[in-house]
Amino acid sequence: MRSDWLELGKNCRNSQSKPEWGGLCLCHPRKSPPRGPPSHVHTTAMTAVGFCGEWFIFTCDKKLVAIHTKQARESFVFDCGTAEKKPKNAKEDNNSDGGASEETGSDKVLAFTVSPSGKLVALTDDSKRLVLFRCEPSWQCISIRWVVRRCTSLMFSQAEDKLLATDKSGDVYSFSVVEPQRDGELKMGHLSMLLALSMSPDDKYIITADRDEKIRVSHLRSPYNIQSFCLGHQQFVSALLVPSGHPDWLLSGSGDGTMKLWEYESGRKLQSWDLKELAETPSSEGDKQKKPTVCRIASSPDARHVAVQCERVSTVQFFTLDQEGDDKLVPHSRLSLPHCPLDVTFDPEGRLWVLMDSSDAPLQVYTHKQDSWECDAESPELNRVTEAFKPHWETLEASTRTDNRFEHLYKVSFDNVTAYLQKKQQRVEEQQLKRGMAQKANGNKKAKKETSGAVPRSST
């Protein structure tokens, strides 16, 4: 409970409104609690894909590339390396990333998101830019703003009037879409690094997940008012999704290798699946010990399928959601891939697009036919996208594409209890041995003394 109260205290400081919890005002502590991870925690560039209407979008290294899948329209490319630099006289936050200057940024894209209508796109990079685009009727950069700390995830509100950004220190900022030049407003915060963000379809709740296994459901208009916690993961929570067609449910994935289904308003866990148990038989003892990290949960537009991707696992696990059945989350099928996937996404027609770590065929499209997923290599949309996509992909080094985004997030545990118990047992055995030898020596001395002190009787 102590950590929860500390987090409530942080919300109290962040909010401009009067904080309340159960009718009681939270006091402002004199010293702020630790704010997230230390400054040396690194942020890894994201290789990701998505759809903005009929535009296929992918980000890798410093670029965002948009390719129209239906028409022969000119591709849109935004290179953060050549984008506007932060003015030297801009306001600096002394606590920002341990006092690091903006020149330390690598310009690599860290996250991007698409608005519900598919008309807006936003990205953030390692140089702390927050870039807002409009994609219809043509692509246009609306604004470039600056965040206080490097961001980990972005999301538009359903009304598309706000853009929410989470950062590595645990804070959530709200940026206006209507006023694209306006600075962000601090809304709430966690005590550790935020990794995933989602919202309820009615814009009532904001759902945040952090490195300390917690999922918090807060009221968007008054984030100090916490609705519930979804607790149960054993490692950092890396993915969140409110699935299509199920506005009251939440899917979460973690570094503990599980995916859980929640009724997020009450914080009640409905179901949990260990993805390791659904995988094929491990090939080695080392593989048996590894837990797959869930890095993406995607839902098809028709709400029939949920695709789950794990880092460095060459399969995609599919689930179905059943509102009426006892088992709400049901494993459906598994899709084996020729290479490890880097990201997956559904297009508006319900086809699964997979970006893989391959130089020859990095992009594939899979269609659901007769209860299975089949590769559609002859898709005209795929051929059009691949032709425009490959030149950008081939310029990247293989190491850039395969960075492990989650390895540094695992908590290292030290088992000193076993060593202590072993040493204790060793001391006990040594003491028992010494005690036994001392008793034996005393017994010998006593017997010798009795023998030497005995007087022999003379015969008469």
Short mmCIF file of C-alpha atoms in Angstrom, two decimals, residues 38-282:
data_model
loop_
_atom_site.label_atom_id
_atom_site.label_comp_id
_atom_site.label_asym_id
_atom_site.label_seq_id
_atom_site.Cartn_x
_atom_site.Cartn_y
_atom_site.Cartn_z
CA PRO A 38 18.10 6.90 -13.41
CA SER A 39 19.36 8.97 -16.30
CA HIS A 40 21.52 6.16 -17.69
CA VAL A 41 18.47 4.10 -18.68
CA HIS A 42 18.59 4.01 -22.48
CA THR A 43 15.74 4.30 -24.92
CA THR A 44 15.80 2.04 -27.97
CA ALA A 45 14.64 3.14 -31.40
CA MET A 46 11.43 1.55 -32.56
CA THR A 47 10.89 -0.38 -35.78
CA ALA A 48 7.12 -0.36 -36.22
CA VAL A 49 4.30 -0.51 -38.75
CA GLY A 50 0.73 0.76 -38.80
CA PHE A 51 -2.11 2.00 -40.97
CA CYS A 52 -3.51 5.49 -41.29
CA GLY A 53 -6.58 4.91 -43.42
CA GLU A 54 -5.22 3.43 -46.64
CA TRP A 55 -1.70 4.67 -45.94
CA PHE A 56 0.83 2.07 -44.77
CA ILE A 57 3.24 3.63 -42.28
CA PHE A 58 6.52 2.31 -40.99
CA THR A 59 9.21 3.84 -38.81
CA CYS A 60 12.80 2.72 -38.50
CA ASP A 61 15.88 4.57 -37.39
CA LYS A 62 15.29 8.30 -38.11
CA LYS A 63 12.53 8.03 -40.72
CA LEU A 64 8.77 7.82 -40.92
CA VAL A 65 7.62 6.59 -44.35
CA ALA A 66 3.99 6.56 -45.54
CA ILE A 67 2.97 4.62 -48.68
CA HIS A 68 -0.54 4.55 -50.15
CA THR A 69 -1.74 0.98 -50.65
CA LYS A 70 -4.50 1.60 -53.20
CA GLN A 71 -3.32 4.44 -55.43
CA ALA A 72 -0.07 5.37 -57.12
CA ARG A 73 0.42 8.44 -54.93
CA GLU A 74 3.80 9.85 -53.99
CA SER A 75 5.22 8.42 -50.77
CA PHE A 76 5.70 10.71 -47.80
CA VAL A 77 9.05 10.60 -45.97
CA PHE A 78 9.88 12.51 -42.81
CA ASP A 79 13.52 12.37 -41.69
CA CYS A 80 14.07 13.45 -38.09
CA GLY A 81 17.78 13.88 -38.86
CA THR A 82 17.02 16.86 -41.10
CA ALA A 83 14.10 18.25 -39.09
CA GLU A 84 13.99 21.49 -37.16
CA LYS A 85 16.46 21.65 -34.27
CA LYS A 86 15.56 22.84 -30.82
CA PRO A 87 16.31 26.56 -30.37
CA LYS A 88 19.20 27.20 -28.00
CA ASN A 89 17.23 29.79 -26.07
CA ALA A 90 14.33 27.40 -25.46
CA LYS A 91 13.39 26.69 -21.86
CA GLU A 92 15.24 23.77 -20.36
CA ASP A 93 14.15 21.55 -17.52
CA ASN A 94 17.09 21.15 -15.13
CA ASN A 95 15.89 17.68 -14.18
CA SER A 96 15.45 16.57 -17.79
CA ASP A 97 17.32 13.31 -18.39
CA GLY A 98 19.86 14.09 -15.73
CA GLY A 99 20.71 17.48 -17.21
CA ALA A 100 21.63 16.14 -20.66
CA SER A 101 21.51 18.67 -23.49
CA GLU A 102 19.47 18.32 -26.63
CA GLU A 103 22.63 17.72 -28.70
CA THR A 104 22.89 14.21 -27.21
CA GLY A 105 19.80 13.02 -29.11
CA SER A 106 20.24 10.58 -31.98
CA ASP A 107 17.04 11.67 -33.85
CA LYS A 108 15.83 8.04 -33.91
CA VAL A 109 12.06 7.56 -33.84
CA LEU A 110 10.92 6.22 -30.47
CA ALA A 111 7.14 5.98 -30.94
CA PHE A 112 4.33 6.93 -33.30
CA THR A 113 0.54 6.77 -33.20
CA VAL A 114 -2.43 7.23 -35.53
CA SER A 115 -5.68 9.00 -34.62
CA PRO A 116 -8.95 6.98 -34.53
CA SER A 117 -10.19 8.64 -37.73
CA GLY A 118 -6.94 7.94 -39.55
CA LYS A 119 -6.44 11.60 -40.43
CA LEU A 120 -3.67 12.49 -37.94
CA VAL A 121 -0.29 10.97 -37.12
CA ALA A 122 2.19 11.88 -34.38
CA LEU A 123 5.74 10.75 -33.68
CA THR A 124 8.40 11.43 -31.08
CA ASP A 125 12.15 10.92 -31.39
CA ASP A 126 15.31 10.63 -29.32
CA SER A 127 15.94 14.38 -29.65
CA LYS A 128 12.66 15.04 -27.77
CA ARG A 129 10.66 16.24 -30.75
CA LEU A 130 6.90 15.75 -30.84
CA VAL A 131 5.77 16.03 -34.45
CA LEU A 132 2.13 16.25 -35.55
CA PHE A 133 1.04 15.43 -39.12
CA ARG A 134 -2.15 15.65 -41.15
CA CYS A 135 -2.38 13.01 -43.88
CA GLU A 136 -5.54 14.02 -45.77
CA PRO A 137 -6.08 15.45 -48.30
CA SER A 138 -2.26 15.45 -48.46
CA TRP A 139 0.55 14.93 -45.98
CA GLN A 140 1.50 18.03 -44.02
CA CYS A 141 3.61 18.64 -40.92
CA ILE A 142 1.38 20.70 -38.64
CA SER A 143 3.77 21.37 -35.77
CA ILE A 144 7.01 20.40 -34.07
CA ARG A 145 6.97 20.73 -30.31
CA TRP A 146 9.40 19.65 -27.62
CA VAL A 147 8.87 17.26 -24.73
CA VAL A 148 10.61 17.49 -21.38
CA ARG A 149 11.91 13.93 -21.38
CA ARG A 150 12.18 11.20 -23.98
CA CYS A 151 8.81 9.57 -24.58
CA THR A 152 7.92 5.89 -24.53
CA SER A 153 4.40 5.90 -26.04
CA LEU A 154 1.82 8.20 -27.65
CA MET A 155 -1.96 8.07 -28.10
CA PHE A 156 -4.72 10.34 -29.43
CA SER A 157 -7.96 10.74 -27.54
CA GLN A 158 -11.10 9.43 -29.24
CA ALA A 159 -12.26 13.01 -29.77
CA GLU A 160 -8.84 13.76 -31.35
CA ASP A 161 -8.51 16.98 -29.38
CA LYS A 162 -5.66 15.70 -27.19
CA LEU A 163 -2.42 13.84 -27.75
CA LEU A 164 -1.12 12.01 -24.67
CA ALA A 165 2.57 11.22 -24.24
CA THR A 166 4.23 9.08 -21.57
CA ASP A 167 7.91 9.44 -20.75
CA LYS A 168 10.66 7.39 -19.16
CA SER A 169 10.46 9.23 -15.83
CA GLY A 170 6.86 8.12 -15.32
CA ASP A 171 4.98 11.29 -16.31
CA VAL A 172 2.02 11.72 -18.68
CA TYR A 173 1.69 14.95 -20.66
CA SER A 174 -1.33 16.16 -22.63
CA PHE A 175 -0.75 18.16 -25.82
CA SER A 176 -3.51 20.05 -27.58
CA VAL A 177 -4.33 19.06 -31.17
CA VAL A 178 -6.62 22.06 -31.67
CA GLU A 179 -3.79 24.42 -30.66
CA PRO A 180 -0.81 22.63 -32.25
CA GLN A 181 1.81 25.12 -30.98
CA ARG A 182 0.74 25.00 -27.35
CA ASP A 183 3.09 23.42 -24.79
CA GLY A 184 2.14 20.18 -23.09
CA GLU A 185 0.38 20.01 -19.74
CA LEU A 186 1.52 17.61 -17.02
CA LYS A 187 -1.42 15.36 -16.17
CA MET A 188 -0.19 12.59 -13.87
CA GLY A 189 2.75 10.38 -13.01
CA HIS A 190 4.01 7.02 -11.81
CA LEU A 191 7.04 6.31 -9.65
CA SER A 192 8.71 4.27 -12.38
CA MET A 193 9.21 4.24 -16.13
CA LEU A 194 5.99 4.16 -18.16
CA LEU A 195 5.99 1.61 -20.98
CA ALA A 196 2.44 1.44 -22.36
CA LEU A 197 -0.63 3.64 -22.67
CA SER A 198 -4.26 3.13 -23.61
CA MET A 199 -7.61 4.87 -23.19
CA SER A 200 -11.23 3.85 -22.87
CA PRO A 201 -13.24 4.40 -26.08
CA ASP A 202 -15.38 7.05 -24.36
CA ASP A 203 -12.31 9.07 -23.26
CA LYS A 204 -13.33 8.60 -19.62
CA TYR A 205 -10.27 6.65 -18.45
CA ILE A 206 -6.56 6.75 -19.15
CA ILE A 207 -4.78 3.44 -18.63
CA THR A 208 -1.04 3.43 -17.94
CA ALA A 209 1.43 0.60 -17.33
CA ASP A 210 4.89 0.81 -15.82
CA ARG A 211 8.08 -1.10 -15.18
CA ASP A 212 6.93 -2.08 -11.68
CA GLU A 213 4.24 -4.49 -12.93
CA LYS A 214 1.37 -2.08 -12.26
CA ILE A 215 -1.51 -1.09 -14.52
CA ARG A 216 -3.35 2.00 -13.30
CA VAL A 217 -6.78 3.17 -14.47
CA SER A 218 -7.32 6.89 -13.86
CA HIS A 219 -10.00 9.41 -14.78
CA LEU A 220 -8.77 11.43 -17.75
CA ARG A 221 -10.31 14.72 -16.62
CA SER A 222 -9.03 14.32 -13.05
CA PRO A 223 -6.08 11.89 -13.15
CA TYR A 224 -5.49 12.16 -9.39
CA ASN A 225 -8.76 10.21 -9.08
CA ILE A 226 -7.65 6.58 -9.52
CA GLN A 227 -10.44 4.24 -10.55
CA SER A 228 -8.59 0.93 -10.11
CA PHE A 229 -5.33 -0.99 -10.31
CA CYS A 230 -4.92 -4.14 -12.42
CA LEU A 231 -2.33 -6.15 -10.50
CA GLY A 232 -0.99 -9.60 -11.27
CA HIS A 233 1.98 -9.40 -13.64
CA GLN A 234 5.36 -10.50 -12.30
CA GLN A 235 7.47 -8.33 -14.61
CA PHE A 236 7.19 -5.01 -16.46
CA VAL A 237 3.99 -4.44 -18.46
CA SER A 238 5.01 -3.87 -22.08
CA ALA A 239 1.72 -3.78 -24.05
CA LEU A 240 -1.86 -2.61 -23.51
CA LEU A 241 -4.93 -2.78 -25.74
CA VAL A 242 -8.65 -2.15 -25.36
CA PRO A 243 -9.79 -4.60 -28.07
CA SER A 244 -12.17 -3.61 -30.83
CA GLY A 245 -15.79 -4.35 -30.00
CA HIS A 246 -15.10 -4.84 -26.27
CA PRO A 247 -14.94 -1.37 -24.70
CA ASP A 248 -14.95 -2.69 -21.10
CA TRP A 249 -12.05 -5.10 -21.49
CA LEU A 250 -8.30 -4.60 -21.43
CA LEU A 251 -5.56 -6.89 -22.74
CA SER A 252 -2.10 -6.60 -21.23
CA GLY A 253 1.22 -8.25 -22.08
CA SER A 254 4.31 -8.45 -19.95
CA GLY A 255 7.91 -9.51 -19.66
CA ASP A 256 6.71 -12.42 -17.55
CA GLY A 257 5.49 -14.12 -20.73
CA THR A 258 1.77 -13.85 -20.01
CA MET A 259 -1.18 -12.05 -21.54
CA LYS A 260 -4.04 -11.16 -19.22
CA LEU A 261 -7.63 -10.06 -19.79
CA TRP A 262 -9.09 -7.50 -17.38
CA GLU A 263 -12.34 -5.77 -16.63
CA TYR A 264 -10.37 -2.59 -16.16
CA GLU A 265 -12.98 -0.38 -14.50
CA SER A 266 -13.12 -2.72 -11.49
CA GLY A 267 -9.54 -4.02 -11.81
CA ARG A 268 -10.82 -7.62 -11.93
CA LYS A 269 -8.74 -10.18 -13.79
CA LEU A 270 -10.88 -12.33 -16.07
CA GLN A 271 -8.26 -14.63 -17.55
CA SER A 272 -4.54 -15.21 -18.01
CA TRP A 273 -2.56 -17.17 -20.58
CA ASP A 274 1.08 -18.22 -20.33
CA LEU A 275 2.34 -17.79 -23.90
CA LYS A 276 5.25 -20.10 -23.21
CA GLU A 277 2.83 -23.00 -22.74
CA LEU A 278 1.24 -22.25 -26.13
CA ALA A 279 4.57 -22.22 -27.95
CA GLU A 280 6.25 -25.17 -29.61
CA THR A 281 8.51 -27.47 -27.59
CA PRO A 282 11.73 -25.56 -26.80
#
